[in-house]
Amino acid sequence: MKKILIYFMLAFLIFIPVRTFADVVEGDMIVTLGENLTEDQKTSLLREMGAPDDVQIVTVSNAEEHQYLGKYVSKQLIGTKAISSSAITIQPKGAGITVETKNINWVTDEMYVNALITAGVKDAKIYITAPITVSGTAALTGIIKAYEISADKTIPEEVKQAANQEMVETAKLGESIGDQNAAALIAKVKEEIAKNKPQNDQELRNIIEQAANDLNVKLTDEEMQRLMDFFNKLKDLNIDWNQVSDQLDKAKDRISKFLESEEGQGFLEKVKQFFAWLIDTIKSIFS
């Protein structure tokens, strides 16, 4: 009788639907928290993210930060504590990636989008934050880790490394040509590689030079070589370039739709009014 009861209990447990990370559906949120946050900081960040009580949490360690960033930035920039955190909300198929940041002062929203597209992340709304102002380099590690678990998909280590390198290279480039120009340059080059994969260094150099000319920016010899090295590495990886192209298109579509929307038109009108005021002010000074 006892054996029969045990068999019955085991059979019952087998058929109980257990929800795993891979079962997440549209609208579900997954949170990544740095393991060195205090309990008060964790509570505060979860409240800031609007996380539900039963939210799925992935912990990111400082060792993981060094694993993926140690080759590209100094140990001082990474630091000794993992505190950057994020909330990833699953979006409808075809929605693309959106990123919003708070207390992040080196990596921009666009840089995260670019790097996440390279990593293969798609259809996600991402919020990146920290209890204090930080560079933001470490957040990407947690996002990719959470996406792997949620999508039940293993992202190759070399692709993760490339995504982190891309984020860092773009941030470094932003220091000389501006954040927006740096993110746009990287996106333009990736878009062209997705359309016509360069067959040699000269073709790749031509793509980078054309993107720089389109943005009216000048690259130093060192910056050009760093980009050449990075994109040569990127184009030889097992990356779904069709998906990269699709996600980049969606990112551009969101900007276009914003400018066409009532909110976007209002923004443009304010910009025009500002410049009209500025011109009038300059005229009054010299009249």
Short mmCIF file of C-alpha atoms in Angstrom, two decimals:
data_model
loop_
_atom_site.label_atom_id
_atom_site.label_comp_id
_atom_site.label_asym_id
_atom_site.label_seq_id
_atom_site.Cartn_x
_atom_site.Cartn_y
_atom_site.Cartn_z
CA MET A 1 0.00 0.00 0.00
CA LYS A 2 2.86 2.34 0.90
CA LYS A 3 4.59 1.69 -2.45
CA ILE A 4 1.36 2.38 -4.34
CA LEU A 5 0.97 5.70 -2.51
CA ILE A 6 4.54 6.73 -3.38
CA TYR A 7 4.02 5.85 -7.06
CA PHE A 8 0.79 7.84 -7.08
CA MET A 9 2.50 10.90 -5.56
CA LEU A 10 5.36 10.73 -8.08
CA ALA A 11 2.94 10.45 -10.97
CA PHE A 12 0.98 13.41 -9.63
CA LEU A 13 4.12 15.55 -9.39
CA ILE A 14 5.13 14.71 -12.94
CA PHE A 15 1.91 16.13 -14.32
CA ILE A 16 1.87 19.30 -12.22
CA PRO A 17 2.60 22.18 -14.65
CA VAL A 18 5.75 23.82 -13.31
CA ARG A 19 6.42 27.28 -14.76
CA THR A 20 10.00 27.75 -15.87
CA PHE A 21 11.91 30.69 -17.31
CA ALA A 22 11.33 29.25 -20.77
CA ASP A 23 7.57 29.54 -20.24
CA VAL A 24 7.53 33.33 -20.18
CA VAL A 25 4.93 34.94 -22.41
CA GLU A 26 4.21 38.38 -23.81
CA GLY A 27 4.05 40.93 -21.00
CA ASP A 28 6.10 38.88 -18.53
CA MET A 29 9.00 40.61 -16.80
CA ILE A 30 12.38 39.19 -15.81
CA VAL A 31 14.68 41.17 -13.52
CA THR A 32 18.46 41.06 -13.22
CA LEU A 33 19.99 42.30 -9.97
CA GLY A 34 23.63 42.82 -9.09
CA GLU A 35 24.60 40.46 -6.29
CA ASN A 36 26.27 43.23 -4.27
CA LEU A 37 23.13 45.32 -3.87
CA THR A 38 21.89 45.73 -0.31
CA GLU A 39 18.44 44.39 0.53
CA ASP A 40 17.12 47.96 0.72
CA GLN A 41 18.58 48.74 -2.72
CA LYS A 42 17.02 45.60 -4.20
CA THR A 43 13.62 46.51 -2.77
CA SER A 44 13.92 50.08 -4.04
CA LEU A 45 14.95 49.00 -7.56
CA LEU A 46 12.17 46.41 -7.81
CA ARG A 47 9.67 49.11 -6.84
CA GLU A 48 11.20 51.49 -9.40
CA MET A 49 10.89 48.84 -12.11
CA GLY A 50 7.27 48.16 -11.24
CA ALA A 51 8.12 44.49 -10.77
CA PRO A 52 5.35 42.16 -9.60
CA ASP A 53 5.80 40.29 -6.30
CA ASP A 54 6.47 36.98 -8.07
CA VAL A 55 8.88 38.42 -10.65
CA GLN A 56 11.61 36.06 -11.87
CA ILE A 57 15.05 37.29 -10.76
CA VAL A 58 18.47 36.54 -12.23
CA THR A 59 21.53 37.47 -10.18
CA VAL A 60 24.64 38.89 -11.86
CA SER A 61 28.03 38.58 -10.19
CA ASN A 62 31.08 40.82 -10.46
CA ALA A 63 33.04 37.79 -11.71
CA GLU A 64 30.65 37.54 -14.69
CA GLU A 65 31.18 41.24 -15.41
CA HIS A 66 34.94 40.73 -15.54
CA GLN A 67 34.48 37.59 -17.67
CA TYR A 68 32.72 39.49 -20.45
CA LEU A 69 34.24 42.96 -20.09
CA GLY A 70 37.76 42.33 -18.82
CA LYS A 71 39.26 42.23 -22.32
CA TYR A 72 37.81 45.57 -23.36
CA VAL A 73 37.77 47.95 -20.39
CA SER A 74 39.95 48.56 -17.36
CA LYS A 75 39.32 46.72 -14.10
CA GLN A 76 38.74 50.10 -12.47
CA LEU A 77 35.81 50.82 -14.80
CA ILE A 78 34.22 47.43 -14.07
CA GLY A 79 34.87 47.80 -10.35
CA THR A 80 34.61 45.18 -7.62
CA LYS A 81 30.85 45.16 -7.06
CA ALA A 82 27.91 44.17 -9.26
CA ILE A 83 25.15 46.73 -8.84
CA SER A 84 23.74 47.52 -12.32
CA SER A 85 20.28 46.00 -12.71
CA SER A 86 17.63 45.68 -15.38
CA ALA A 87 14.06 44.70 -16.13
CA ILE A 88 13.29 42.84 -19.36
CA THR A 89 9.64 42.74 -20.44
CA ILE A 90 8.73 40.32 -23.23
CA GLN A 91 7.08 42.12 -26.17
CA PRO A 92 4.89 40.86 -29.06
CA LYS A 93 6.65 39.13 -31.92
CA GLY A 94 8.05 41.71 -34.32
CA ALA A 95 8.03 44.55 -31.76
CA GLY A 96 11.81 44.96 -31.76
CA ILE A 97 13.95 46.24 -28.88
CA THR A 98 13.46 49.38 -26.80
CA VAL A 99 15.82 50.53 -24.05
CA GLU A 100 15.44 53.11 -21.30
CA THR A 101 18.17 53.93 -18.77
CA LYS A 102 18.48 55.69 -15.42
CA ASN A 103 21.71 56.58 -13.58
CA ILE A 104 23.79 55.35 -16.54
CA ASN A 105 26.39 57.89 -17.68
CA TRP A 106 28.63 56.22 -20.30
CA VAL A 107 26.60 53.73 -22.33
CA THR A 108 23.59 55.22 -24.15
CA ASP A 109 20.24 53.62 -24.96
CA GLU A 110 21.23 53.28 -28.63
CA MET A 111 24.50 51.54 -27.71
CA TYR A 112 22.59 48.95 -25.70
CA VAL A 113 20.14 48.40 -28.58
CA ASN A 114 22.99 47.88 -31.06
CA ALA A 115 24.84 45.43 -28.81
CA LEU A 116 21.69 43.48 -27.94
CA ILE A 117 20.82 43.12 -31.62
CA THR A 118 24.28 41.68 -32.22
CA ALA A 119 23.73 39.21 -29.37
CA GLY A 120 20.49 38.04 -30.96
CA VAL A 121 18.08 39.57 -28.46
CA LYS A 122 14.74 40.58 -29.98
CA ASP A 123 11.24 41.77 -29.09
CA ALA A 124 11.97 43.08 -25.61
CA LYS A 125 11.40 46.25 -23.61
CA ILE A 126 14.42 46.83 -21.40
CA TYR A 127 14.89 49.17 -18.45
CA ILE A 128 18.43 49.56 -17.06
CA THR A 129 19.07 51.23 -13.74
CA ALA A 130 21.32 51.45 -10.67
CA PRO A 131 20.96 52.99 -7.19
CA ILE A 132 23.87 55.34 -7.97
CA THR A 133 25.33 56.76 -11.18
CA VAL A 134 27.48 54.16 -12.95
CA SER A 135 29.06 53.67 -16.40
CA GLY A 136 26.51 51.00 -17.35
CA THR A 137 28.95 48.58 -18.98
CA ALA A 138 27.96 45.69 -16.72
CA ALA A 139 24.22 45.77 -17.39
CA LEU A 140 24.56 44.02 -20.75
CA THR A 141 25.89 40.88 -19.06
CA GLY A 142 22.74 40.50 -16.99
CA ILE A 143 20.36 41.23 -19.86
CA ILE A 144 21.93 38.60 -22.11
CA LYS A 145 21.94 36.09 -19.25
CA ALA A 146 18.25 36.70 -18.54
CA TYR A 147 17.32 36.57 -22.22
CA GLU A 148 19.06 33.21 -22.60
CA ILE A 149 17.05 31.77 -19.73
CA SER A 150 13.74 33.32 -20.79
CA ALA A 151 14.06 32.27 -24.42
CA ASP A 152 15.57 28.89 -23.50
CA LYS A 153 18.27 29.70 -26.04
CA THR A 154 22.03 29.49 -25.61
CA ILE A 155 23.90 32.42 -27.11
CA PRO A 156 27.44 31.36 -28.16
CA GLU A 157 30.18 32.70 -25.90
CA GLU A 158 31.98 34.39 -28.81
CA VAL A 159 28.77 36.27 -29.70
CA LYS A 160 28.36 37.45 -26.10
CA GLN A 161 31.96 38.64 -26.14
CA ALA A 162 31.35 40.47 -29.43
CA ALA A 163 28.24 42.21 -28.06
CA ASN A 164 30.14 43.43 -25.02
CA GLN A 165 33.08 44.54 -27.18
CA GLU A 166 30.71 46.41 -29.48
CA MET A 167 29.15 48.28 -26.57
CA VAL A 168 32.55 49.30 -25.22
CA GLU A 169 34.01 50.25 -28.62
CA THR A 170 30.95 52.40 -29.38
CA ALA A 171 31.18 54.14 -26.01
CA LYS A 172 34.90 54.84 -26.56
CA LEU A 173 34.20 56.13 -30.06
CA GLY A 174 31.45 58.34 -28.64
CA GLU A 175 34.05 60.21 -26.59
CA SER A 176 35.57 61.62 -29.79
CA ILE A 177 32.71 61.83 -32.33
CA GLY A 178 29.70 62.01 -30.02
CA ASP A 179 27.46 59.29 -28.62
CA GLN A 180 24.72 59.60 -31.24
CA ASN A 181 27.21 59.59 -34.13
CA ALA A 182 29.05 56.58 -32.70
CA ALA A 183 25.87 54.52 -32.29
CA ALA A 184 24.65 55.55 -35.76
CA LEU A 185 28.01 54.67 -37.33
CA ILE A 186 28.04 51.19 -35.83
CA ALA A 187 24.42 50.62 -36.89
CA LYS A 188 25.10 51.82 -40.45
CA VAL A 189 28.09 49.52 -40.85
CA LYS A 190 26.20 46.52 -39.46
CA GLU A 191 23.28 47.27 -41.76
CA GLU A 192 25.58 47.32 -44.78
CA ILE A 193 27.34 44.12 -43.70
CA ALA A 194 23.90 42.48 -43.38
CA LYS A 195 23.08 43.51 -46.97
CA ASN A 196 26.46 42.86 -48.61
CA LYS A 197 29.02 41.00 -46.56
CA PRO A 198 32.45 42.44 -47.42
CA GLN A 199 34.84 39.94 -48.94
CA ASN A 200 38.09 41.66 -47.94
CA ASP A 201 39.58 44.44 -45.81
CA GLN A 202 39.29 47.07 -48.55
CA GLU A 203 35.56 46.46 -48.97
CA LEU A 204 35.08 46.68 -45.20
CA ARG A 205 37.14 49.88 -45.02
CA ASN A 206 35.00 51.36 -47.80
CA ILE A 207 31.83 50.57 -45.83
CA ILE A 208 33.17 52.22 -42.67
CA GLU A 209 34.46 55.27 -44.56
CA GLN A 210 31.12 55.71 -46.36
CA ALA A 211 29.22 55.50 -43.05
CA ALA A 212 31.56 58.10 -41.53
CA ASN A 213 31.10 60.39 -44.56
CA ASP A 214 27.31 60.04 -44.34
CA LEU A 215 27.47 61.21 -40.73
CA ASN A 216 30.06 63.89 -41.51
CA VAL A 217 32.52 62.57 -38.92
CA LYS A 218 36.25 61.98 -39.16
CA LEU A 219 37.91 58.86 -37.76
CA THR A 220 41.51 58.70 -36.64
CA ASP A 221 43.76 55.95 -37.99
CA GLU A 222 43.57 54.24 -34.59
CA GLU A 223 39.75 54.40 -34.54
CA MET A 224 39.57 53.04 -38.07
CA GLN A 225 41.86 50.12 -37.19
CA ARG A 226 39.85 49.30 -34.05
CA LEU A 227 36.65 49.27 -36.09
CA MET A 228 38.26 47.16 -38.79
CA ASP A 229 39.42 44.62 -36.20
CA PHE A 230 36.02 44.52 -34.55
CA PHE A 231 33.93 44.17 -37.71
CA ASN A 232 36.29 41.55 -39.17
CA LYS A 233 35.67 39.56 -36.00
CA LEU A 234 31.92 40.19 -36.14
CA LYS A 235 31.34 39.21 -39.76
CA ASP A 236 33.01 35.83 -39.22
CA LEU A 237 30.79 34.88 -36.27
CA ASN A 238 27.69 32.72 -36.49
CA ILE A 239 25.29 35.68 -36.41
CA ASP A 240 21.84 35.76 -38.00
CA TRP A 241 22.40 38.81 -40.21
CA ASN A 242 18.81 38.72 -41.47
CA GLN A 243 17.63 39.19 -37.90
CA VAL A 244 20.20 41.94 -37.34
CA SER A 245 18.89 43.79 -40.41
CA ASP A 246 15.26 43.28 -39.31
CA GLN A 247 15.89 44.55 -35.77
CA LEU A 248 17.83 47.58 -37.06
CA ASP A 249 14.91 48.40 -39.38
CA LYS A 250 12.48 48.23 -36.46
CA ALA A 251 14.70 50.56 -34.42
CA LYS A 252 14.65 53.08 -37.30
CA ASP A 253 10.89 52.62 -37.74
CA ARG A 254 10.28 53.60 -34.11
CA ILE A 255 12.16 56.87 -34.63
CA SER A 256 10.21 57.60 -37.82
CA LYS A 257 6.87 56.78 -36.17
CA PHE A 258 7.71 59.06 -33.25
CA LEU A 259 8.48 61.97 -35.57
CA GLU A 260 5.21 61.35 -37.44
CA SER A 261 3.14 61.08 -34.24
CA GLU A 262 1.35 63.95 -32.53
CA GLU A 263 3.93 63.87 -29.75
CA GLY A 264 6.78 63.88 -32.26
CA GLN A 265 5.28 66.74 -34.27
CA GLY A 266 4.89 68.69 -31.03
CA PHE A 267 8.54 68.07 -30.29
CA LEU A 268 9.59 69.27 -33.75
CA GLU A 269 7.40 72.36 -33.37
CA LYS A 270 9.13 73.20 -30.08
CA VAL A 271 12.51 72.79 -31.78
CA LYS A 272 11.43 75.16 -34.59
CA GLN A 273 10.12 77.68 -32.05
CA PHE A 274 13.40 77.52 -30.14
CA PHE A 275 15.47 78.25 -33.25
CA ALA A 276 13.09 81.04 -34.28
CA TRP A 277 13.53 82.59 -30.82
CA LEU A 278 17.30 82.12 -31.04
CA ILE A 279 17.49 83.86 -34.45
CA ASP A 280 15.33 86.74 -33.22
CA THR A 281 17.53 87.09 -30.14
CA ILE A 282 20.71 87.22 -32.23
CA LYS A 283 19.12 89.80 -34.54
CA SER A 284 18.14 91.99 -31.59
CA ILE A 285 21.70 91.87 -30.25
CA PHE A 286 23.17 93.20 -33.48
CA SER A 287 20.38 95.64 -34.37
#
